[in-house]
mmCIF file of C-alpha atoms in Angstrom:
data_model
loop_
_atom_site.group_PDB
_atom_site.id
_atom_site.type_symbol
_atom_site.label_atom_id
_atom_site.label_comp_id
_atom_site.label_asym_id
_atom_site.label_seq_id
_atom_site.Cartn_x
_atom_site.Cartn_y
_atom_site.Cartn_z
ATOM 1 C CA MET A 192 35.873 2.233 -24.756
ATOM 2 C CA ALA A 193 37.432 5.369 -26.273
ATOM 3 C CA ARG A 194 40.412 5.034 -28.540
ATOM 4 C CA PRO A 195 43.655 6.421 -27.112
ATOM 5 C CA GLU A 196 45.176 9.407 -28.894
ATOM 6 C CA VAL A 197 48.818 9.657 -29.888
ATOM 7 C CA LYS A 198 49.974 13.279 -30.094
ATOM 8 C CA LEU A 199 53.282 13.927 -31.805
ATOM 9 C CA ILE A 200 54.830 17.048 -30.268
ATOM 10 C CA LYS A 201 57.300 18.803 -32.528
ATOM 11 C CA GLU A 202 58.074 22.117 -34.174
ATOM 12 C CA MET A 203 56.751 22.447 -37.688
ATOM 13 C CA GLY A 204 58.252 24.716 -40.294
ATOM 14 C CA TYR A 205 56.397 27.159 -42.498
ATOM 15 C CA GLU A 206 56.992 28.236 -46.053
ATOM 16 C CA ARG A 207 55.741 31.425 -47.693
ATOM 17 C CA ILE A 208 54.828 31.145 -51.340
ATOM 18 C CA ASP A 209 53.450 33.590 -53.872
ATOM 19 C CA CYS A 210 50.132 32.547 -55.320
ATOM 20 C CA THR A 211 47.349 34.122 -57.351
ATOM 21 C CA CYS A 212 45.675 35.342 -54.156
ATOM 22 C CA GLY A 213 48.851 37.019 -52.896
ATOM 23 C CA MET A 214 50.981 35.308 -50.273
ATOM 24 C CA ALA A 215 50.211 31.875 -48.811
ATOM 25 C CA VAL A 216 51.812 30.299 -45.749
ATOM 26 C CA LEU A 217 51.964 26.516 -45.854
ATOM 27 C CA PRO A 218 53.068 24.158 -43.101
ATOM 28 C CA LYS A 219 56.204 22.204 -43.890
ATOM 29 C CA ASP A 220 57.171 19.113 -41.906
ATOM 30 C CA PRO A 221 60.932 19.268 -41.176
ATOM 31 C CA SER A 222 61.043 15.573 -40.204
ATOM 32 C CA PRO A 223 58.409 13.692 -42.235
ATOM 33 C CA GLU A 224 60.005 10.308 -41.493
ATOM 34 C CA ILE A 225 59.318 10.710 -37.763
ATOM 35 C CA THR A 226 55.732 11.710 -38.501
ATOM 36 C CA ARG A 227 55.258 8.667 -40.762
ATOM 37 C CA ILE A 228 56.681 6.275 -38.162
ATOM 38 C CA VAL A 229 54.561 7.558 -35.259
ATOM 39 C CA LYS A 230 51.397 7.785 -37.386
ATOM 40 C CA LYS A 231 51.919 4.222 -38.664
ATOM 41 C CA ILE A 232 52.306 2.893 -35.116
ATOM 42 C CA ALA A 233 49.165 4.758 -33.974
ATOM 43 C CA ILE A 234 47.084 3.406 -36.856
ATOM 44 C CA GLU A 235 48.350 -0.158 -36.386
ATOM 45 C CA GLU A 236 47.458 0.004 -32.684
ATOM 46 C CA GLY A 237 44.002 1.495 -33.354
ATOM 47 C CA ALA A 238 44.763 4.899 -31.842
ATOM 48 C CA LYS A 239 43.973 8.404 -33.056
ATOM 49 C CA PHE A 240 46.871 10.530 -34.311
ATOM 50 C CA SER A 241 47.518 14.263 -34.214
ATOM 51 C CA ILE A 242 50.427 16.706 -34.224
ATOM 52 C CA ILE A 243 50.938 19.543 -31.748
ATOM 53 C CA ASP A 244 53.128 22.274 -33.229
ATOM 54 C CA THR A 245 55.314 23.806 -30.516
ATOM 55 C CA SER A 246 55.819 26.977 -32.547
ATOM 56 C CA LEU A 247 52.069 27.617 -32.166
ATOM 57 C CA HIS A 248 51.703 26.067 -28.687
ATOM 58 C CA PRO A 249 55.030 26.617 -26.832
ATOM 59 C CA GLU A 250 53.289 26.260 -23.454
ATOM 60 C CA ILE A 251 52.966 22.500 -24.039
ATOM 61 C CA ILE A 252 56.709 22.080 -23.386
ATOM 62 C CA SER A 253 56.601 23.500 -19.863
ATOM 63 C CA GLN A 254 53.103 22.198 -19.112
ATOM 64 C CA PHE A 255 54.204 18.589 -19.600
ATOM 65 C CA ASP A 256 57.890 19.111 -18.663
ATOM 66 C CA ILE A 257 59.157 17.919 -22.052
ATOM 67 C CA LYS A 258 62.957 17.694 -22.102
ATOM 68 C CA GLU A 259 63.528 16.703 -25.730
ATOM 69 C CA LEU A 260 61.655 17.248 -28.994
ATOM 70 C CA PRO A 261 60.136 15.532 -30.808
ATOM 71 C CA ALA A 262 58.137 13.670 -28.191
ATOM 72 C CA VAL A 263 54.921 11.679 -28.079
ATOM 73 C CA MET A 264 52.070 12.266 -25.639
ATOM 74 C CA ILE A 265 49.699 9.414 -24.908
ATOM 75 C CA GLY A 266 47.118 10.185 -22.270
ATOM 76 C CA LYS A 267 48.806 12.554 -19.802
ATOM 77 C CA ASN A 268 52.283 11.049 -20.212
ATOM 78 C CA THR A 269 55.063 11.922 -22.645
ATOM 79 C CA TYR A 270 57.470 9.476 -24.240
ATOM 80 C CA ARG A 271 60.511 9.484 -26.475
ATOM 81 C CA ILE A 272 60.172 8.383 -30.082
ATOM 82 C CA GLU A 273 60.760 4.671 -29.651
ATOM 83 C CA GLU A 274 58.498 2.106 -31.306
ATOM 84 C CA ASN A 275 58.204 -0.439 -28.474
ATOM 85 C CA THR A 276 57.619 2.282 -25.868
ATOM 86 C CA ILE A 277 54.875 3.911 -27.950
ATOM 87 C CA ARG A 278 53.153 0.585 -28.628
ATOM 88 C CA SER A 279 53.255 -0.363 -24.927
ATOM 89 C CA ALA A 280 51.860 3.011 -23.854
ATOM 90 C CA ILE A 281 48.987 2.771 -26.352
ATOM 91 C CA ARG A 282 48.118 -0.723 -25.182
ATOM 92 C CA LYS A 283 48.231 0.417 -21.549
ATOM 93 C CA GLU A 284 45.818 3.302 -22.337
ATOM 94 C CA LYS A 285 43.354 0.858 -23.953
ATOM 95 C CA ILE A 286 42.925 -1.035 -20.685
#
């Protein structure tokens, strides 16, 4: 049985910094607490975890009819950031 994947859908920020090679662009998480919570739930439930950045993939919002960011996608369904809902959806995908 394949492990379900929890995809956190949110807009990441980017920061430009000067470095010895010139200019570097680094991702910056504007809401690291949300990322930590969702990742922790995914790991505890034995699911994979990834982030989809809507600034790089804006089509995801219309493709899955997402009304509010951040959101979580498990399988083909999207959910709000709520611990019990995410846990239930992961368990349902395992079946």
